[in-house]
PDB file of C-alpha atoms in Angstrom:
ATOM      1  CA  SER A 992     -24.453  -0.686  22.247  1.00 91.00           C
ATOM      2  CA  ASP A 993     -27.580   1.500  22.191  1.00 94.00           C
ATOM      3  CA  LEU A 994     -30.148   0.517  19.547  1.00 93.00           C
ATOM      4  CA  ASN A 995     -33.559   1.370  18.070  1.00 93.00           C
ATOM      5  CA  PRO A 996     -34.344   4.913  19.313  1.00 94.00           C
ATOM      6  CA  VAL A 997     -38.102   5.565  19.166  1.00 95.00           C
ATOM      7  CA  TYR A 998     -39.599   8.996  19.929  1.00 96.00           C
ATOM      8  CA  THR A 999     -42.945   9.804  21.484  1.00 96.00           C
ATOM      9  CA  THR A1000     -45.480  11.417  19.138  1.00 93.00           C
ATOM     10  CA  ASP A1001     -44.645  14.873  20.537  1.00 96.00           C
ATOM     11  CA  GLY A1002     -40.889  14.217  20.231  1.00 96.00           C
ATOM     12  CA  ALA A1003     -40.244  15.003  23.906  1.00 97.00           C
ATOM     13  CA  ARG A1004     -38.940  11.567  24.998  1.00 98.00           C
ATOM     14  CA  LEU A1005     -37.443   8.482  23.443  1.00 97.00           C
ATOM     15  CA  THR A1006     -36.881   4.844  24.267  1.00 98.00           C
ATOM     16  CA  PHE A1007     -34.022   2.652  23.130  1.00 97.00           C
ATOM     17  CA  TYR A1008     -32.587  -0.690  24.164  1.00 97.00           C
ATOM     18  CA  SER A1009     -29.036  -1.320  25.254  1.00 97.00           C
ATOM     19  CA  ASP A1010     -26.753  -4.055  26.552  1.00 96.00           C
ATOM     20  CA  ARG A1011     -24.873  -1.627  28.813  1.00 95.00           C
ATOM     21  CA  THR A1012     -25.710  -3.849  31.834  1.00 93.00           C
ATOM     22  CA  GLY A1013     -24.714  -7.045  30.003  1.00 93.00           C
ATOM     23  CA  ASP A1014     -28.328  -7.824  29.080  1.00 94.00           C
ATOM     24  CA  TYR A1015     -30.576  -5.999  26.610  1.00 97.00           C
ATOM     25  CA  GLU A1016     -32.927  -3.707  28.554  1.00 98.00           C
ATOM     26  CA  ILE A1017     -35.150  -0.736  27.628  1.00 98.00           C
ATOM     27  CA  TYR A1018     -34.294   2.826  28.634  1.00 98.00           C
ATOM     28  CA  VAL A1019     -36.145   6.129  28.358  1.00 98.00           C
ATOM     29  CA  MET A1020     -34.781   9.670  28.312  1.00 98.00           C
ATOM     30  CA  ASN A1021     -35.739  13.177  27.317  1.00 97.00           C
ATOM     31  CA  ALA A1022     -35.031  14.183  23.728  1.00 97.00           C
ATOM     32  CA  ASP A1023     -32.233  16.498  24.925  1.00 97.00           C
ATOM     33  CA  GLY A1024     -30.409  13.504  26.496  1.00 96.00           C
ATOM     34  CA  SER A1025     -31.319  14.264  30.099  1.00 98.00           C
ATOM     35  CA  GLY A1026     -33.306  12.125  32.528  1.00 98.00           C
ATOM     36  CA  LEU A1027     -32.010   8.673  31.535  1.00 98.00           C
ATOM     37  CA  VAL A1028     -33.972   5.880  33.294  1.00 98.00           C
ATOM     38  CA  GLN A1029     -33.773   2.111  32.869  1.00 98.00           C
ATOM     39  CA  LEU A1030     -37.330   0.755  32.463  1.00 98.00           C
ATOM     40  CA  THR A1031     -36.859  -3.031  32.300  1.00 98.00           C
ATOM     41  CA  TYR A1032     -34.869  -5.341  34.572  1.00 96.00           C
ATOM     42  CA  SER A1033     -35.649  -8.850  33.345  1.00 93.00           C
ATOM     43  CA  PRO A1034     -33.296 -11.648  32.328  1.00 90.00           C
ATOM     44  CA  GLY A1035     -33.296 -12.192  28.588  1.00 91.00           C
ATOM     45  CA  PHE A1036     -33.953  -9.730  25.798  1.00 96.00           C
ATOM     46  CA  ASP A1037     -36.119  -6.588  26.174  1.00 97.00           C
ATOM     47  CA  GLY A1038     -36.218  -4.251  23.158  1.00 97.00           C
ATOM     48  CA  HIS A1039     -37.912  -3.080  19.954  1.00 96.00           C
ATOM     49  CA  SER A1040     -40.279  -0.659  21.702  1.00 97.00           C
ATOM     50  CA  SER A1041     -43.109   1.501  20.343  1.00 97.00           C
ATOM     51  CA  TRP A1042     -44.975   4.286  22.160  1.00 98.00           C
ATOM     52  CA  SER A1043     -48.738   4.543  22.451  1.00 98.00           C
ATOM     53  CA  PRO A1044     -49.953   7.723  20.704  1.00 97.00           C
ATOM     54  CA  ASP A1045     -50.600   9.476  24.047  1.00 97.00           C
ATOM     55  CA  GLY A1046     -47.128   8.541  25.376  1.00 97.00           C
ATOM     56  CA  GLY A1047     -48.640   6.717  28.351  1.00 98.00           C
ATOM     57  CA  GLN A1048     -47.624   3.167  27.443  1.00 98.00           C
ATOM     58  CA  ILE A1049     -44.902   1.267  25.614  1.00 98.00           C
ATOM     59  CA  VAL A1050     -45.253  -2.018  23.724  1.00 98.00           C
ATOM     60  CA  PHE A1051     -42.036  -4.013  23.446  1.00 98.00           C
ATOM     61  CA  THR A1052     -40.589  -7.439  22.735  1.00 97.00           C
ATOM     62  CA  SER A1053     -39.436  -9.432  25.741  1.00 97.00           C
ATOM     63  CA  GLN A1054     -37.971 -12.839  26.366  1.00 96.00           C
ATOM     64  CA  ARG A1055     -38.963 -12.775  30.056  1.00 93.00           C
ATOM     65  CA  GLY A1056     -41.675 -15.411  29.570  1.00 86.00           C
ATOM     66  CA  GLY A1057     -39.310 -17.844  27.818  1.00 90.00           C
ATOM     67  CA  SER A1058     -40.124 -16.923  24.217  1.00 92.00           C
ATOM     68  CA  TYR A1059     -40.043 -13.640  22.333  1.00 95.00           C
ATOM     69  CA  ASP A1060     -43.460 -12.071  22.961  1.00 96.00           C
ATOM     70  CA  LEU A1061     -45.075  -8.654  23.108  1.00 97.00           C
ATOM     71  CA  TRP A1062     -45.515  -6.940  26.453  1.00 98.00           C
ATOM     72  CA  ILE A1063     -47.014  -3.570  27.367  1.00 98.00           C
ATOM     73  CA  MET A1064     -45.851  -1.379  30.267  1.00 98.00           C
ATOM     74  CA  ASN A1065     -46.602   2.116  31.483  1.00 98.00           C
ATOM     75  CA  ALA A1066     -44.196   4.821  30.321  1.00 98.00           C
ATOM     76  CA  ASP A1067     -42.423   4.694  33.701  1.00 98.00           C
ATOM     77  CA  GLY A1068     -41.856   0.916  33.411  1.00 98.00           C
ATOM     78  CA  SER A1069     -44.605  -0.040  35.850  1.00 98.00           C
ATOM     79  CA  SER A1070     -47.403  -2.593  35.432  1.00 98.00           C
ATOM     80  CA  PRO A1071     -45.992  -4.712  32.582  1.00 97.00           C
ATOM     81  CA  TYR A1072     -48.366  -7.301  31.147  1.00 96.00           C
ATOM     82  CA  GLN A1073     -47.929  -9.945  28.479  1.00 96.00           C
ATOM     83  CA  LEU A1074     -49.844  -9.265  25.262  1.00 96.00           C
ATOM     84  CA  THR A1075     -48.921 -12.389  23.252  1.00 95.00           C
ATOM     85  CA  SER A1076     -47.827 -15.852  24.350  1.00 91.00           C
ATOM     86  CA  GLY A1077     -45.548 -18.268  22.521  1.00 86.00           C
ATOM     87  CA  LEU A1078     -45.808 -16.442  19.197  1.00 79.00           C
ATOM     88  CA  TYR A1079     -42.219 -15.231  18.626  1.00 90.00           C
ATOM     89  CA  ALA A1080     -43.641 -11.725  18.273  1.00 94.00           C
ATOM     90  CA  ILE A1081     -41.282  -8.851  17.401  1.00 94.00           C
ATOM     91  CA  TYR A1082     -41.110  -5.391  15.770  1.00 94.00           C
ATOM     92  CA  ALA A1083     -44.338  -3.931  17.177  1.00 96.00           C
ATOM     93  CA  ASP A1084     -45.740  -0.588  15.994  1.00 96.00           C
ATOM     94  CA  TRP A1085     -48.658   1.136  17.750  1.00 96.00           C
ATOM     95  CA  SER A1086     -51.365   2.516  15.433  1.00 96.00           C
ATOM     96  CA  PRO A1087     -51.848   6.313  15.283  1.00 96.00           C
ATOM     97  CA  ASN A1088     -55.205   6.173  17.106  1.00 96.00           C
ATOM     98  CA  GLY A1089     -53.968   3.597  19.641  1.00 97.00           C
ATOM     99  CA  ASP A1090     -56.553   0.878  19.000  1.00 96.00           C
ATOM    100  CA  ARG A1091     -54.232  -1.674  17.315  1.00 96.00           C
ATOM    101  CA  ILE A1092     -50.642  -2.852  17.346  1.00 97.00           C
ATOM    102  CA  ALA A1093     -49.034  -4.259  14.191  1.00 95.00           C
ATOM    103  CA  PHE A1094     -46.167  -6.703  14.632  1.00 95.00           C
ATOM    104  CA  SER A1095     -44.310  -9.604  13.057  1.00 93.00           C
ATOM    105  CA  ARG A1096     -44.584 -13.175  14.282  1.00 93.00           C
ATOM    106  CA  THR A1097     -43.446 -16.511  12.954  1.00 89.00           C
ATOM    107  CA  ASP A1098     -45.616 -19.069  11.212  1.00 85.00           C
ATOM    108  CA  ASP A1099     -45.339 -22.808  11.939  1.00 83.00           C
ATOM    109  CA  ASN A1100     -42.254 -23.013   9.702  1.00 83.00           C
ATOM    110  CA  GLY A1101     -40.419 -20.106  11.334  1.00 83.00           C
ATOM    111  CA  TRP A1102     -41.040 -17.424   8.672  1.00 85.00           C
ATOM    112  CA  LEU A1103     -42.191 -13.953   9.779  1.00 88.00           C
ATOM    113  CA  GLN A1104     -45.677 -12.675   8.959  1.00 89.00           C
ATOM    114  CA  VAL A1105     -47.409  -9.329   9.679  1.00 90.00           C
ATOM    115  CA  TRP A1106     -50.241  -9.392  12.234  1.00 92.00           C
ATOM    116  CA  LYS A1107     -52.297  -6.900  14.222  1.00 94.00           C
ATOM    117  CA  ILE A1108     -53.847  -7.108  17.691  1.00 96.00           C
ATOM    118  CA  ARG A1109     -55.698  -4.839  20.119  1.00 97.00           C
ATOM    119  CA  PRO A1110     -53.774  -3.645  23.212  1.00 97.00           C
ATOM    120  CA  SER A1111     -56.233  -5.766  25.229  1.00 96.00           C
ATOM    121  CA  GLY A1112     -54.985  -8.906  23.447  1.00 95.00           C
ATOM    122  CA  LEU A1113     -58.199  -9.354  21.455  1.00 95.00           C
ATOM    123  CA  ASP A1114     -58.701  -9.583  17.672  1.00 94.00           C
ATOM    124  CA  LEU A1115     -55.422 -11.189  16.639  1.00 93.00           C
ATOM    125  CA  THR A1116     -55.520 -10.895  12.818  1.00 91.00           C
ATOM    126  CA  LEU A1117     -53.106 -12.076  10.116  1.00 89.00           C
ATOM    127  CA  LEU A1118     -52.452  -9.325   7.552  1.00 87.00           C
ATOM    128  CA  MET A1119     -49.560 -10.531   5.409  1.00 79.00           C
ATOM    129  CA  SER A1120     -48.198 -13.993   4.771  1.00 74.00           C
ATOM    130  CA  LYS A1121     -45.903 -15.264   2.038  1.00 72.00           C
ATOM    131  CA  ALA A1122     -44.642 -18.707   1.110  1.00 66.00           C
ATOM    132  CA  ASP A1123     -41.679 -20.315   2.829  1.00 69.00           C
ATOM    133  CA  ASN A1124     -38.323 -18.538   2.572  1.00 75.00           C
ATOM    134  CA  TRP A1125     -39.981 -15.075   2.911  1.00 79.00           C
ATOM    135  CA  ASP A1126     -39.932 -12.856   6.023  1.00 82.00           C
ATOM    136  CA  ALA A1127     -42.400  -9.958   6.389  1.00 84.00           C
ATOM    137  CA  TRP A1128     -41.107  -7.806   9.240  1.00 85.00           C
ATOM    138  CA  GLY A1129     -40.867  -4.310  10.718  1.00 88.00           C
ATOM    139  CA  PRO A1130     -44.472  -3.132  10.158  1.00 91.00           C
ATOM    140  CA  SER A1131     -45.181   0.608  10.240  1.00 91.00           C
ATOM    141  CA  TRP A1132     -48.661   2.228  10.225  1.00 92.00           C
ATOM    142  CA  SER A1133     -49.501   4.968   7.738  1.00 90.00           C
ATOM    143  CA  PRO A1134     -50.567   8.259   9.383  1.00 92.00           C
ATOM    144  CA  ASP A1135     -54.181   7.714   8.229  1.00 92.00           C
ATOM    145  CA  GLN A1136     -54.072   4.120   9.570  1.00 91.00           C
ATOM    146  CA  LYS A1137     -55.293   2.647   6.257  1.00 89.00           C
ATOM    147  CA  TYR A1138     -52.037   0.890   5.366  1.00 87.00           C
ATOM    148  CA  ILE A1139     -49.102  -0.855   6.958  1.00 88.00           C
ATOM    149  CA  SER A1140     -45.717  -0.865   5.297  1.00 85.00           C
ATOM    150  CA  PHE A1141     -43.248  -3.640   6.074  1.00 85.00           C
ATOM    151  CA  THR A1142     -39.996  -5.065   4.814  1.00 82.00           C
ATOM    152  CA  LEU A1143     -40.222  -8.232   2.746  1.00 80.00           C
ATOM    153  CA  THR A1144     -37.055 -10.324   2.625  1.00 79.00           C
ATOM    154  CA  HIS A1145     -36.445 -13.440   0.549  1.00 74.00           C
ATOM    155  CA  TRP A1146     -33.921 -16.003   1.797  1.00 72.00           C
ATOM    156  CA  ILE A1147     -32.175 -18.763  -0.157  1.00 68.00           C
ATOM    157  CA  TRP A1148     -30.137 -21.729   1.038  1.00 68.00           C
ATOM    158  CA  TYR A1149     -26.629 -21.062  -0.249  1.00 69.00           C
ATOM    159  CA  GLN A1150     -23.975 -23.721   0.309  1.00 69.00           C
ATOM    160  CA  THR A1151     -24.362 -24.367   4.071  1.00 74.00           C
ATOM    161  CA  GLN A1152     -26.376 -21.365   5.292  1.00 72.00           C
ATOM    162  CA  TRP A1153     -29.366 -19.091   4.667  1.00 64.00           C
ATOM    163  CA  ALA A1154     -28.452 -16.027   2.639  1.00 65.00           C
ATOM    164  CA  TRP A1155     -30.407 -12.844   1.921  1.00 57.00           C
ATOM    165  CA  ASN A1156     -31.505 -12.776  -1.711  1.00 60.00           C
ATOM    166  CA  PHE A1157     -33.915  -9.832  -1.915  1.00 60.00           C
ATOM    167  CA  SER A1158     -35.323  -7.168   0.376  1.00 62.00           C
ATOM    168  CA  GLY A1159     -37.764  -4.369  -0.303  1.00 66.00           C
ATOM    169  CA  VAL A1160     -40.502  -2.362   1.360  1.00 68.00           C
ATOM    170  CA  ARG A1161     -44.119  -3.371   0.643  1.00 69.00           C
ATOM    171  CA  VAL A1162     -47.558  -2.081   1.686  1.00 70.00           C
ATOM    172  CA  THR A1163     -50.664  -3.993   2.783  1.00 73.00           C
ATOM    173  CA  SER A1164     -54.172  -2.880   3.698  1.00 74.00           C
ATOM    174  CA  ALA A1165     -54.527  -2.432   7.466  1.00 79.00           C
ATOM    175  CA  ALA A1166     -58.204  -3.371   7.262  1.00 73.00           C
ATOM    176  CA  VAL A1167     -58.152  -6.573   5.227  1.00 61.00           C
ATOM    177  CA  GLY A1168     -54.481  -7.458   4.827  1.00 59.00           C
ATOM    178  CA  GLY A1169     -53.791 -10.109   2.223  1.00 53.00           C
ATOM    179  CA  VAL A1170     -51.154 -10.210  -0.439  1.00 47.00           C
ATOM    180  CA  TYR A1171     -51.702  -6.657  -1.694  1.00 50.00           C
ATOM    181  CA  GLU A1172     -48.152  -5.482  -2.341  1.00 52.00           C
ATOM    182  CA  THR A1173     -46.755  -2.283  -3.781  1.00 52.00           C
ATOM    183  CA  PRO A1174     -42.996  -1.776  -4.153  1.00 51.00           C
ATOM    184  CA  VAL A1175     -41.919   1.341  -2.284  1.00 48.00           C
ATOM    185  CA  GLY A1176     -38.576   3.050  -2.830  1.00 48.00           C
ATOM    186  CA  GLY A1177     -36.708   0.341  -4.706  1.00 47.00           C
ATOM    187  CA  GLU A1178     -35.720  -3.190  -3.897  1.00 48.00           C
ATOM    188  CA  THR A1179     -32.918  -2.724  -1.360  1.00 46.00           C
ATOM    189  CA  ASN A1180     -34.700  -1.011   1.534  1.00 47.00           C
ATOM    190  CA  TRP A1181     -34.383  -2.703   4.917  1.00 50.00           C
ATOM    191  CA  ARG A1182     -36.757  -0.753   7.160  1.00 54.00           C
ATOM    192  CA  SER A1183     -40.190   0.595   6.372  1.00 62.00           C
ATOM    193  CA  SER A1184     -41.487   3.924   7.675  1.00 65.00           C
ATOM    194  CA  TRP A1185     -43.814   6.710   6.584  1.00 66.00           C
TER     195      TRP A1185
END
């Protein structure tokens, strides 16, 4: 199946990931459906991409290094480099001015938190953390880059498995982070966006 279509800022191209080869890989194509090209060819998962504002690079989650980490490649798939290491980093979103990438990563207990990092790998900063049984995932930058929305999900142990108990979109300050939360659009939203 084809998943997670993400358009360039100008809307001319899009990436998505697919298991059409038997392994999840990233593809790019023109917005009209022409020019389909496979960008990644690594064993393990490649997906959840986000374009740089100028359309020149793509940040994505890859399992090619053994764990789920962020990688950056050129828009044609060339020159991939690893941005994070051993962090279980997923759901990256490039900031509107291109100087930061927000993403989710797990804490020591396996719960997702919202972080930001520079494309160079410097200035890794925690923005949003909750107590155990809470996942903060799917960050999305506001157009003015002052805030990051994300989905906050609470899990409970029910009988013999984890079960979703609550999910809603929240907002945190992109500058200082913390536990600043504002409910956005009700309590049953799964994916944040502006």
